[in-house]
Short mmCIF file of C-alpha atoms in Angstrom, two decimals:
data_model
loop_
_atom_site.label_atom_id
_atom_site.label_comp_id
_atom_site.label_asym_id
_atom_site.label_seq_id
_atom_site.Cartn_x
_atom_site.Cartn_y
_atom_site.Cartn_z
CA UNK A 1 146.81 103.92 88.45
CA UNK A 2 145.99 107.43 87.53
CA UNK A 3 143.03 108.94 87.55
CA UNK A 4 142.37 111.78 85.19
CA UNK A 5 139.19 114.12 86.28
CA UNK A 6 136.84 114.55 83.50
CA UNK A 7 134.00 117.31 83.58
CA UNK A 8 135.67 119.05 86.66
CA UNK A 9 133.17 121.68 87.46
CA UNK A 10 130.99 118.68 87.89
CA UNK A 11 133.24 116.36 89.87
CA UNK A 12 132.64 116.75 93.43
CA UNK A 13 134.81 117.86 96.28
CA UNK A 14 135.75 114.22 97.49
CA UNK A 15 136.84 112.87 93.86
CA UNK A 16 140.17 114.45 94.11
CA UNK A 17 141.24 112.49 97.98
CA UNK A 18 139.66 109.07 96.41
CA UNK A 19 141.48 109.21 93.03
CA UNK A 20 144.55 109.89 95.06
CA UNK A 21 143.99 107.22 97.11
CA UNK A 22 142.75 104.67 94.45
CA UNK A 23 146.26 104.79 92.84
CA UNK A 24 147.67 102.96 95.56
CA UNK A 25 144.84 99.94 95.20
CA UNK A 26 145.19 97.10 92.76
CA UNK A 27 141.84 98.03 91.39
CA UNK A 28 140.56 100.62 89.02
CA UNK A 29 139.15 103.61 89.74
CA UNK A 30 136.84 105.10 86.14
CA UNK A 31 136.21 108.65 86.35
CA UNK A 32 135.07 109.02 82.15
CA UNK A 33 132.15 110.27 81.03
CA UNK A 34 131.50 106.92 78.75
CA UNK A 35 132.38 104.69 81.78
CA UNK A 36 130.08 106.52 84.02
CA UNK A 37 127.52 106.64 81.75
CA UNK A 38 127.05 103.06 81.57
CA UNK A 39 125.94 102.47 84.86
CA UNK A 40 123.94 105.06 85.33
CA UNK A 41 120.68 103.17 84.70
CA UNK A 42 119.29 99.67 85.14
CA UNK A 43 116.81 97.49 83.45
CA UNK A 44 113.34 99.48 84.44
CA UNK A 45 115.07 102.25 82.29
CA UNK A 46 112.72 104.83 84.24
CA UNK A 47 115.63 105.74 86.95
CA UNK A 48 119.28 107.76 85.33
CA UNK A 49 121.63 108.80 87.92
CA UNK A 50 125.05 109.06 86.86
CA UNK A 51 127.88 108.28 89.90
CA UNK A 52 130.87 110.25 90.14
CA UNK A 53 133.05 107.47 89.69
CA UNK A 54 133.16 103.54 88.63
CA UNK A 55 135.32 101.17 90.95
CA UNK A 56 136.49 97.84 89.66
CA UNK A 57 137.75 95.26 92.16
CA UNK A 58 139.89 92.40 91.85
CA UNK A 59 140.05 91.22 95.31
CA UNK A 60 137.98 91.65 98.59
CA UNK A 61 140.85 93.53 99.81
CA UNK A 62 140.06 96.08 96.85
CA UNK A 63 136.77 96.37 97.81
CA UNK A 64 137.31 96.72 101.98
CA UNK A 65 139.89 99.70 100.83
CA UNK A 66 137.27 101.42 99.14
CA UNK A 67 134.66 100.84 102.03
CA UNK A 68 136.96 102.20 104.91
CA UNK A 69 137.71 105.28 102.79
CA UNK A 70 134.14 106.10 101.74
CA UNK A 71 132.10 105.15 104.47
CA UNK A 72 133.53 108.12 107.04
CA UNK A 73 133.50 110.44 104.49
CA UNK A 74 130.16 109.82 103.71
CA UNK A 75 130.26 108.68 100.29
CA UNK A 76 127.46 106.42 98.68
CA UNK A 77 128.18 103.57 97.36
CA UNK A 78 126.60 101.18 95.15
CA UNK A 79 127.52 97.66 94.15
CA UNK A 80 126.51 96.43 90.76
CA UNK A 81 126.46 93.26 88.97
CA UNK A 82 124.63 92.90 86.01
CA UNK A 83 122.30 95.93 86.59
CA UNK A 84 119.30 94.07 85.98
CA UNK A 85 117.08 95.44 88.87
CA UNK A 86 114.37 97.93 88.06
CA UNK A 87 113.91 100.45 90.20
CA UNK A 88 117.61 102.34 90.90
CA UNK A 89 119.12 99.52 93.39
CA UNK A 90 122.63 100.18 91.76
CA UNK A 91 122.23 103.55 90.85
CA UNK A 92 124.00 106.51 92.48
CA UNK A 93 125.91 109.82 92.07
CA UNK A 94 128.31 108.61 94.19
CA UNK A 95 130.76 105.36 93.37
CA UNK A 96 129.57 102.09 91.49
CA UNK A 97 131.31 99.46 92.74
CA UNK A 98 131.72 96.23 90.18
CA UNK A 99 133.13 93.05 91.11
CA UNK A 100 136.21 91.81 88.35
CA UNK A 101 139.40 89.89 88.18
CA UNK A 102 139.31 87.15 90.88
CA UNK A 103 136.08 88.33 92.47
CA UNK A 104 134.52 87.39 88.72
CA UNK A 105 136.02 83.55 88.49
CA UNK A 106 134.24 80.42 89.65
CA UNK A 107 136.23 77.42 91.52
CA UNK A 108 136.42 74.38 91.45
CA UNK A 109 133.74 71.76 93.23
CA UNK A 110 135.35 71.20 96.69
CA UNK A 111 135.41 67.70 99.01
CA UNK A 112 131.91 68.83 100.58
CA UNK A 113 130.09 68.97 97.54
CA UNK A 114 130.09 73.11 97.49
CA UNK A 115 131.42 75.35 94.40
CA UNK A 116 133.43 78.54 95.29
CA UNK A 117 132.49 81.43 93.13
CA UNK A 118 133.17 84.99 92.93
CA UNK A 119 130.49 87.67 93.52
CA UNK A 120 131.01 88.96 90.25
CA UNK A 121 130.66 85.55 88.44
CA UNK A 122 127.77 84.70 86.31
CA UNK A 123 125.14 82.78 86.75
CA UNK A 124 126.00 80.94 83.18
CA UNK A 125 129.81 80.38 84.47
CA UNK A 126 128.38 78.97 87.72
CA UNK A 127 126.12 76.89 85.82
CA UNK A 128 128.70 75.23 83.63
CA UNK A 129 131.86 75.10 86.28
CA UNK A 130 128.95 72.61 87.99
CA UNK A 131 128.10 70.06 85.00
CA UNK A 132 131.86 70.18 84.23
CA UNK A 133 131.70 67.84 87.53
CA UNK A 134 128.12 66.40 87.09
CA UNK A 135 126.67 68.89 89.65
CA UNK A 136 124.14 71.67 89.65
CA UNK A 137 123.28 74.36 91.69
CA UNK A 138 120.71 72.58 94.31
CA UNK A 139 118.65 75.18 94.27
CA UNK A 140 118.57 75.53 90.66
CA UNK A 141 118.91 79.44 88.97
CA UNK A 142 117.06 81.76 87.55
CA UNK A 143 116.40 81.26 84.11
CA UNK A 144 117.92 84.21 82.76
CA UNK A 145 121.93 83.37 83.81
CA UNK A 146 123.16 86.68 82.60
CA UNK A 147 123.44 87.88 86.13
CA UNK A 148 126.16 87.75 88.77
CA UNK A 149 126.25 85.43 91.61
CA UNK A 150 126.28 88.39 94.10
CA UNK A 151 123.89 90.43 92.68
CA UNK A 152 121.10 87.32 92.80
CA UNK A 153 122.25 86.14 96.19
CA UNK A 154 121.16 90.29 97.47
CA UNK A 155 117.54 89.68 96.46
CA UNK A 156 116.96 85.54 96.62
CA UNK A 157 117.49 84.14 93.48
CA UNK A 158 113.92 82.09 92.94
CA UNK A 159 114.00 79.47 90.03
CA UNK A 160 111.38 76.77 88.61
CA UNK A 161 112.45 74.05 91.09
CA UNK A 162 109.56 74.08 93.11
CA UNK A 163 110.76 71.94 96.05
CA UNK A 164 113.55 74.92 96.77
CA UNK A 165 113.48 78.05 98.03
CA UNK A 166 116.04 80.55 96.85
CA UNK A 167 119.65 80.43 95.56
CA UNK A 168 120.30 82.13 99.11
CA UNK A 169 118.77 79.12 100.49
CA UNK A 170 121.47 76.53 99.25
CA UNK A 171 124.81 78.92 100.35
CA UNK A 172 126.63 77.43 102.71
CA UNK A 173 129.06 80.26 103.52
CA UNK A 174 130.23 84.20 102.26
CA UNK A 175 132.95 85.96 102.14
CA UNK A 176 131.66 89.57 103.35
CA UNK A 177 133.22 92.98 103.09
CA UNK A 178 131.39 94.80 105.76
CA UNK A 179 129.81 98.61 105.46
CA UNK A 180 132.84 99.14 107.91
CA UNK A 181 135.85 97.62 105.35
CA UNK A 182 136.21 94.42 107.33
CA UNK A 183 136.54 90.67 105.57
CA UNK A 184 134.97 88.43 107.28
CA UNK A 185 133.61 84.65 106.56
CA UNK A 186 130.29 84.27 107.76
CA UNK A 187 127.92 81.24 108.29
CA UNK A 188 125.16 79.52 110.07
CA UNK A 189 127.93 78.91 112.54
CA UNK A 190 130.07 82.05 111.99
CA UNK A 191 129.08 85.92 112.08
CA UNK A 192 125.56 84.28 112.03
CA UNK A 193 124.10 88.14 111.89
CA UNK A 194 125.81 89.18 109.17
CA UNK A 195 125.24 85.43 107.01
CA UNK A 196 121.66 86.47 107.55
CA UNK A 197 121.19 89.88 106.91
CA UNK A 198 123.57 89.81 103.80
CA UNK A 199 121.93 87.09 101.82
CA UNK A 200 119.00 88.57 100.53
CA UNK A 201 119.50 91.49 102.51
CA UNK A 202 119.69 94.07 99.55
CA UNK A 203 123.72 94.82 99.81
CA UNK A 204 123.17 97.20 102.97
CA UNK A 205 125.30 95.56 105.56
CA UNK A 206 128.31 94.64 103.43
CA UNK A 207 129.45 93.37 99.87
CA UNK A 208 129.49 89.63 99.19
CA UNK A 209 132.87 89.21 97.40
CA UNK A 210 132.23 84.85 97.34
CA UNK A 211 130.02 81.89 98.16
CA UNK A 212 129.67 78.28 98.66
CA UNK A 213 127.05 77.34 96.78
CA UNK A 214 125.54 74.09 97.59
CA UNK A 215 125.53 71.41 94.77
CA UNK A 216 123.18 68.13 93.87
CA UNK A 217 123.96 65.55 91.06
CA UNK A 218 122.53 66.42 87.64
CA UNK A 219 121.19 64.24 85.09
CA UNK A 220 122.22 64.63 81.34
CA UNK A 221 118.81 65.07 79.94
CA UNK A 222 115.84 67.02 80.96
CA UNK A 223 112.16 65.97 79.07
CA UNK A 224 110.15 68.99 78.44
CA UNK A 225 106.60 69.08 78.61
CA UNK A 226 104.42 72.34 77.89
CA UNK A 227 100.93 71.40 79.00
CA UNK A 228 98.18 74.35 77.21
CA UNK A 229 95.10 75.02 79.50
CA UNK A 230 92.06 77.69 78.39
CA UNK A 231 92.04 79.13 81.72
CA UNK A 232 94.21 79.65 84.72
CA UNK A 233 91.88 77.50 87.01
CA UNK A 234 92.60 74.38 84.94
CA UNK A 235 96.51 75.62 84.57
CA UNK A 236 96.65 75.94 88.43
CA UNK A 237 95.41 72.77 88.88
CA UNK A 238 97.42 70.84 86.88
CA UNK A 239 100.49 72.25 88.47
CA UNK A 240 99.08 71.10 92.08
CA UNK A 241 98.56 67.37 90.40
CA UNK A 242 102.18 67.58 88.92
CA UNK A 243 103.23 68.80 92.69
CA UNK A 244 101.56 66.46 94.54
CA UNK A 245 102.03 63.38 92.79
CA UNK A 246 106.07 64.86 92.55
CA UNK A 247 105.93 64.01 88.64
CA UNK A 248 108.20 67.30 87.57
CA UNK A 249 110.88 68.89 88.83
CA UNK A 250 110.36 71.64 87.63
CA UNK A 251 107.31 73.56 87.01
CA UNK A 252 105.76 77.11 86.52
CA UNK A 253 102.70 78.54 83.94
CA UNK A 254 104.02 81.09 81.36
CA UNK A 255 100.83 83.10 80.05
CA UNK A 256 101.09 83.04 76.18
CA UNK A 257 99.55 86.09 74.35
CA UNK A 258 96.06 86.04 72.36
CA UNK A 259 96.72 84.42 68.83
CA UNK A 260 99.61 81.74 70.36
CA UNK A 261 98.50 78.29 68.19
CA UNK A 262 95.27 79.69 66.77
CA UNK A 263 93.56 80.88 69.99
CA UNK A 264 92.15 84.12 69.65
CA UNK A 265 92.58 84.13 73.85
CA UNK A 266 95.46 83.81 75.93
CA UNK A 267 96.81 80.36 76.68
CA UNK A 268 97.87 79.30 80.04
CA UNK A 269 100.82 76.84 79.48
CA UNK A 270 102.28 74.90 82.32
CA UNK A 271 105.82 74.03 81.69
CA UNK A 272 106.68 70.73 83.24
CA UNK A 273 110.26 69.49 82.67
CA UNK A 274 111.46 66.27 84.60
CA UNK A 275 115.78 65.57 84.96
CA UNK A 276 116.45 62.59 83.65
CA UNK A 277 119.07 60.27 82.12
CA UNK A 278 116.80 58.52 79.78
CA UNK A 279 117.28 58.78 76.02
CA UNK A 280 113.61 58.88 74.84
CA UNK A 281 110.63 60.81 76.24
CA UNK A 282 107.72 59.20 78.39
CA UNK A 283 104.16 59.91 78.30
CA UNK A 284 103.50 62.77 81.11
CA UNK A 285 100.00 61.86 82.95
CA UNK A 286 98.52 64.64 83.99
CA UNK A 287 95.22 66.11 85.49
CA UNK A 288 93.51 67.85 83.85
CA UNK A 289 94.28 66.89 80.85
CA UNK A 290 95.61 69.91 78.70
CA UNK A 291 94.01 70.84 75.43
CA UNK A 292 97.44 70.25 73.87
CA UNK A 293 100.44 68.74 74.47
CA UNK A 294 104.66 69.42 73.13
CA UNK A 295 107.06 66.96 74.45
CA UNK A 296 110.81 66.70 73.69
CA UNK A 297 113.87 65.46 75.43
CA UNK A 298 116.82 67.93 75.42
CA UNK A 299 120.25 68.21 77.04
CA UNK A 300 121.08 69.24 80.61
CA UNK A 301 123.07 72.73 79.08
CA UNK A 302 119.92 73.09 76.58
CA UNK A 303 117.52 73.72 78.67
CA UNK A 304 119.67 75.94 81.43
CA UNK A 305 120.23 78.27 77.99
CA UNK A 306 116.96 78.52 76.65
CA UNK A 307 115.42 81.35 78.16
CA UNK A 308 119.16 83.25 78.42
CA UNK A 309 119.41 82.71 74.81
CA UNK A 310 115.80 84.17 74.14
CA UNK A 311 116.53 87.15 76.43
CA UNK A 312 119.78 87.99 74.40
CA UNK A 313 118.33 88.02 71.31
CA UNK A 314 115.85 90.48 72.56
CA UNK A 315 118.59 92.56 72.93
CA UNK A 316 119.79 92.23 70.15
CA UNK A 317 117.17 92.24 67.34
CA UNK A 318 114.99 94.52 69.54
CA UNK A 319 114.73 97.37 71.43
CA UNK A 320 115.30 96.03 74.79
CA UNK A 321 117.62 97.77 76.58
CA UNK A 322 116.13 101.04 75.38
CA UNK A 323 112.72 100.77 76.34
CA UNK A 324 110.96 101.11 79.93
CA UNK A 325 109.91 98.06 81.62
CA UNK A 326 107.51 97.29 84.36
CA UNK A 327 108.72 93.76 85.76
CA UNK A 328 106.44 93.46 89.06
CA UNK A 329 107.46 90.17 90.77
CA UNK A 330 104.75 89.42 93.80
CA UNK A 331 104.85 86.37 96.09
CA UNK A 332 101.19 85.33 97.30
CA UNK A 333 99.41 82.69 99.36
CA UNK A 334 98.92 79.34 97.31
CA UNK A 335 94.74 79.92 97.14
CA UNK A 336 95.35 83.60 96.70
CA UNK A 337 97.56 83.58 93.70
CA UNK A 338 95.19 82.59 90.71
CA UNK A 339 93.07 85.11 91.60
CA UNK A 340 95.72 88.09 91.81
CA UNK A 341 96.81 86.20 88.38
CA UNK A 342 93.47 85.75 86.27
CA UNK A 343 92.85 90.10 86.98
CA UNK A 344 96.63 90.81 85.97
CA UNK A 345 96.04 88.88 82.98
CA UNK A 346 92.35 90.88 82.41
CA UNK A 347 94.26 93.80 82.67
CA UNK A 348 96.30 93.41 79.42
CA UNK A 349 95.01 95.18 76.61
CA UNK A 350 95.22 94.19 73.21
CA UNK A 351 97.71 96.79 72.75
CA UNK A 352 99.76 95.82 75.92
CA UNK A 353 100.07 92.43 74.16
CA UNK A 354 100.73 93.53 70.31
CA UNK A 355 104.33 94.90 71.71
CA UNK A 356 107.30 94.24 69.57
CA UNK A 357 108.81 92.37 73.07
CA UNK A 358 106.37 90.21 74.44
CA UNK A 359 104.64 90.82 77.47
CA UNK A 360 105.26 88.23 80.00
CA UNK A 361 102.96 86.76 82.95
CA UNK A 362 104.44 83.68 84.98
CA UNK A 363 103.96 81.78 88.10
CA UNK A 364 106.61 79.76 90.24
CA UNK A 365 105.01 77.60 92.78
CA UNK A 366 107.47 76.86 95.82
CA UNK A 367 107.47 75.09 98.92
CA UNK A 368 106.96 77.56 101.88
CA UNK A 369 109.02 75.31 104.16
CA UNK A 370 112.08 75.59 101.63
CA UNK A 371 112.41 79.73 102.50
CA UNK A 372 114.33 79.89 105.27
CA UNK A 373 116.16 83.67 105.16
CA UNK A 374 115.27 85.58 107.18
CA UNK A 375 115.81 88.87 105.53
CA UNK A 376 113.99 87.23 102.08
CA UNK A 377 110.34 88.01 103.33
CA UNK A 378 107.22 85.83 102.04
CA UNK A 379 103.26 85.78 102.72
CA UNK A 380 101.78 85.20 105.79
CA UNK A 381 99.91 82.32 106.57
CA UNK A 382 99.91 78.46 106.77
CA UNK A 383 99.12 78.02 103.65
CA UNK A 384 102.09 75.19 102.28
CA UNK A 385 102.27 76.63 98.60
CA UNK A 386 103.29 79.93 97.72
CA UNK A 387 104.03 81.32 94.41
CA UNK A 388 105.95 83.71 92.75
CA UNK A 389 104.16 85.91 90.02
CA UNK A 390 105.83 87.86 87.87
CA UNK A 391 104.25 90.46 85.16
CA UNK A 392 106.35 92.46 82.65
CA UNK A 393 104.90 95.29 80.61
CA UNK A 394 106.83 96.93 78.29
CA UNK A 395 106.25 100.70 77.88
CA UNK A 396 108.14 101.76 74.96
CA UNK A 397 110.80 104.11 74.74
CA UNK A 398 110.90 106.23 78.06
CA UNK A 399 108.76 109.78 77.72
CA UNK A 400 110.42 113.01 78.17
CA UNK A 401 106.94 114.35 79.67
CA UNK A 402 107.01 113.88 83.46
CA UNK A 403 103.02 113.39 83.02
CA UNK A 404 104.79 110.13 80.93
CA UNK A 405 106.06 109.32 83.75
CA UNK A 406 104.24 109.77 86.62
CA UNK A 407 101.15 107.51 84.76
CA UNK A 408 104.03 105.05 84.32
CA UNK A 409 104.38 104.70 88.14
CA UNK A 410 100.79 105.26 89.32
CA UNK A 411 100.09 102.26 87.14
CA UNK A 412 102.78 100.07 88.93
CA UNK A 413 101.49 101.39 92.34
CA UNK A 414 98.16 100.40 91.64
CA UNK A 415 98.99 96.99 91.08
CA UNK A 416 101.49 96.88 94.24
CA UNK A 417 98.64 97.88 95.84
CA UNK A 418 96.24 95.32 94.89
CA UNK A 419 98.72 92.65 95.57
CA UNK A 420 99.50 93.19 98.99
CA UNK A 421 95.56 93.41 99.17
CA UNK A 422 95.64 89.76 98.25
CA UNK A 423 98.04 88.74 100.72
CA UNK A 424 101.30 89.22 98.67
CA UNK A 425 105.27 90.41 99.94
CA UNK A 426 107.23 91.55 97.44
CA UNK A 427 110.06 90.16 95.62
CA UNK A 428 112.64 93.12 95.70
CA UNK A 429 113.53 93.37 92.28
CA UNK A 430 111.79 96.65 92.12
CA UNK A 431 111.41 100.24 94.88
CA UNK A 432 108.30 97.96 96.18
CA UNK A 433 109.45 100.18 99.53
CA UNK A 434 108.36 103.33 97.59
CA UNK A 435 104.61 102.52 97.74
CA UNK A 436 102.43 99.17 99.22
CA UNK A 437 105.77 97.44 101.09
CA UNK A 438 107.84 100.07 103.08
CA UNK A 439 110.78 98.17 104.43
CA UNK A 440 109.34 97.65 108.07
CA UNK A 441 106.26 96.40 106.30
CA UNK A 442 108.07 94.10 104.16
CA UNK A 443 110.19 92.43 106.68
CA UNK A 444 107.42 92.65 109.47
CA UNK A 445 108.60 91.27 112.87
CA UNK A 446 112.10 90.41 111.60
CA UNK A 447 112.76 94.35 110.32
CA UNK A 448 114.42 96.18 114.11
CA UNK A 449 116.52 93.06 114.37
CA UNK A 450 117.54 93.66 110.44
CA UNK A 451 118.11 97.31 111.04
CA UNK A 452 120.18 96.89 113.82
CA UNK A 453 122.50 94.08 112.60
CA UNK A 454 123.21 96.13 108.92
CA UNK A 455 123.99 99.38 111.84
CA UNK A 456 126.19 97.57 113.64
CA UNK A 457 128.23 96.07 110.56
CA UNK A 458 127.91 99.18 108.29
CA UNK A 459 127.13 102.28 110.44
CA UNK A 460 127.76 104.66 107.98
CA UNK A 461 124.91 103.48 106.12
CA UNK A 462 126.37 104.40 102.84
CA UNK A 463 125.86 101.04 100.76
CA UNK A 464 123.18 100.78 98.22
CA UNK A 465 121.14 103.80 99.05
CA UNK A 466 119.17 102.84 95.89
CA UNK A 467 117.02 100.20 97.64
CA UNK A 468 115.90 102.82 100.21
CA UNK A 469 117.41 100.76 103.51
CA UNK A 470 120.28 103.34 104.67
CA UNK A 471 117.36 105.99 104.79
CA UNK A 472 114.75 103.45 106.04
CA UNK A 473 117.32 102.21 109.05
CA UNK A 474 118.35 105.78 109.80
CA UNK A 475 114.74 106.80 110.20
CA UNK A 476 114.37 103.05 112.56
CA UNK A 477 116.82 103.93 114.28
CA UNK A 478 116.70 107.74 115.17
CA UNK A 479 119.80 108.48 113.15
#
């Protein structure tokens, strides 16, 4: 292909040797204003940096060709999926790399039970490819399945099923570019280093091009029960009887604002859905017993679209992707996370709630046993229940004001703050590393051995410099 330089007192000094080179590769190499322009911000819509140049793969060879050229030269480069992080993990001035073509197509359900997908597949495409052959993702997804395979597999991938652990926790094997341009499969069994620090490893030691996702039978129905508690004691509670007495398979409180059924308070509604291939709906027993009660029996594809479908039409009949959001995902200590919950909640003001998009305040409970990557940090202690709690506050349109600004991000480092005060890692959705979870902090006694595996597969330590690591493992390891 050939590249035409746009802007050129702008473009810098290496442009010129990649476009060159970037002809000869199958992929595409974007160098217009409107292309670059389109990834230069993600989700949070507080970060803007616009790269250089866009990259768009088809193969793994496309993307090792771009790695052996750019990482001796120095060259940052970030990978992107669906640019749904909030803090700048894809951002960059130098190259965004996206994953199309092949790398963007989901297989076919093999003879041990495991679905081949590309990196830059979607989570919906995943999702169906696996009911086409009465299978889902054992782990189960996140609900919103506009985002890629690789991009989830970087930071976990934490659903509703509460007896899993992560979408990282189900892959069976990767297909890794490394920081150094080398393919390599990698498992338990094979590369062992790299399997571990890639998945959930924040896309610093190499870019996962495919996986082999493990798979479980699915039913064709799943019963929906939203249980409505006045308080979050009563709401946690429930969700321990629902746990221990394995009645759901899925379950997890969504917060619903002050006025939600008549309720001049916020409701605390514990979602309970159970898979199933019965035709009519069954009584849930439950204790305590909520204040109300909405039951219905939907299809397998129905429910994995629901909250997908809700999210688009955010975007669509409101502001979404302009506005600045806060999304602060915190995993705490079973006992520890009502109480970081009940003052997040306190903390909403009436006009934090009265937001064209709604504010949002959930809880995932998990299994602690079921997290077993070692790069995907969670609490300390034994207690057997941890749980995921995420908080979104919309901020409007961004401010031009830097005062706007900074109040934005002292707010969100307050409540970082208080979280980890409570006992609580971070999920890394967000530049936790910026403020109460530096990267060594984060990772704890698993962080030099981290370091020194994403040095040794990517010295340059040019991938992703958006999530802080390169800098964080350069300053580890006296580089």
């Amino acid at each position: 292909m050939t590249a035409v330089l746009s802007d050129p007192p702008a473009a810098p000094a290496w442009l010129a040797e990649l476009a060159q080179r970037a002809a000869r590769w199958s992929g595409q190499l974007v160098v217009d204003p409107a292309a670059r322009e389109a990834v230069a911000t993600d989700s949070g819509n507080l970060d803007h940096r616009r790269p250089a140049a866009v990259y768009r793969a088809n193969s793994a060879e496309d993307v090792a060709e771009l790695l052996r050229h750019t990482g001796p030269r120095s060259i940052p480069v970030a990978v992107r999926g669906a640019g749904h992080c909030l803090s700048g993990h894809t951002l960059t001035d130098g190259v965004v790399l996206t994953l199309t073509g092949g790398l963007a197509r989901v297989g076919a359900v093999d003879a041990e039970g495991l679905i081949q997908t590309g990196a830059g597949a979607t989570l919906a495409e995943l999702d169906a490819a696996a009911f086409a052959a009465d299978r889902r993702p054992a782990s189960g997804l996140p609900d919103y399945h506009g985002l890629t395979v690789g991009g989830v597999l970087a930071v976990g991938g934490i659903s509703a099923w509460w007896r899993e652990g992560t979408l990282a926790d189900r892959v069976r094997r990767i297909r890794v570019v490394t920081g150094r341009g080398e393919i390599l499969l990698a498992s338990a069994t094979e590369h062992r280093e790299l399997f571990e620090a890639a998945l959930a490893g924040l896309g610093a030691v190499g870019v996962i091009t495919e996986a082999w996702i493990e798979l479980a039978p699915a039913q064709p129905r799943v019963q929906l029960d939203l249980l409505d508690y006045a308080d979050p004691a009563t709401a946690f509670a429930a969700m321990d009887d629902l746990m221990d007495r394995e009645a759901a398979d899925e379950v997890y409180l969504w917060v619903q604002r002050p006025g939600t059924g008549g309720r001049p308070e916020a409701t605390f509604q514990v979602h309970a859905y159970q898979h199933t291939d019965r035709r009519e709906p069954r009584l849930l027993p439950v204790e305590p017993e909520p204040e109300h009660r909405l039951t219905q029996l939907v299809t397998y594809p129905e429910r994995s679209r629901m909250i997908t479908e809700m999210f688009d039409s955010f975007r669509t009949s409101l502001s979404w992707d302009e506005t600045t959001k806060l999304w602060d995902d915190v995993l705490l200590p079973g006992p520890h996370a009502e109480h970081y919950l009940t003052r997040r909640v306190a903390a909403f003001t009436a006009a934090d709630w009265a937001t064209d998009i709604p504010q949002f305040v959930l809880a995932f409970p998990h299994r602690r046993a079921a997290f077993t990557r070692p790069a995907f940090a969670v609490p300390a202690g034994d207690s057997d229940r941890i749980v995921l709690v995420d908080t979104l506050r919309d901020r409007g349109r961004p401010g031009t004001d830097p005062a706007w600004t900074a109040t934005v991000r002292g707010s969100r480092r307050a409540a970082h703050e208080q979280a980890r005060a409570d006992g609580g890692v971070a999920y890394p959705i967000w530049g936790c590393w910026d403020g109460a979870w530096p990267h060594p902090v984060r990772l704890g006694a698993h962080w030099r051995e981290f370091a020194e595996t994403v040095a040794r597969y990517s010295p340059h330590l040019h991938l992703n410099p958006g999530t802080g690591l390169p800098a964080a493992i350069r300053a580890e390891l006296g580089r």
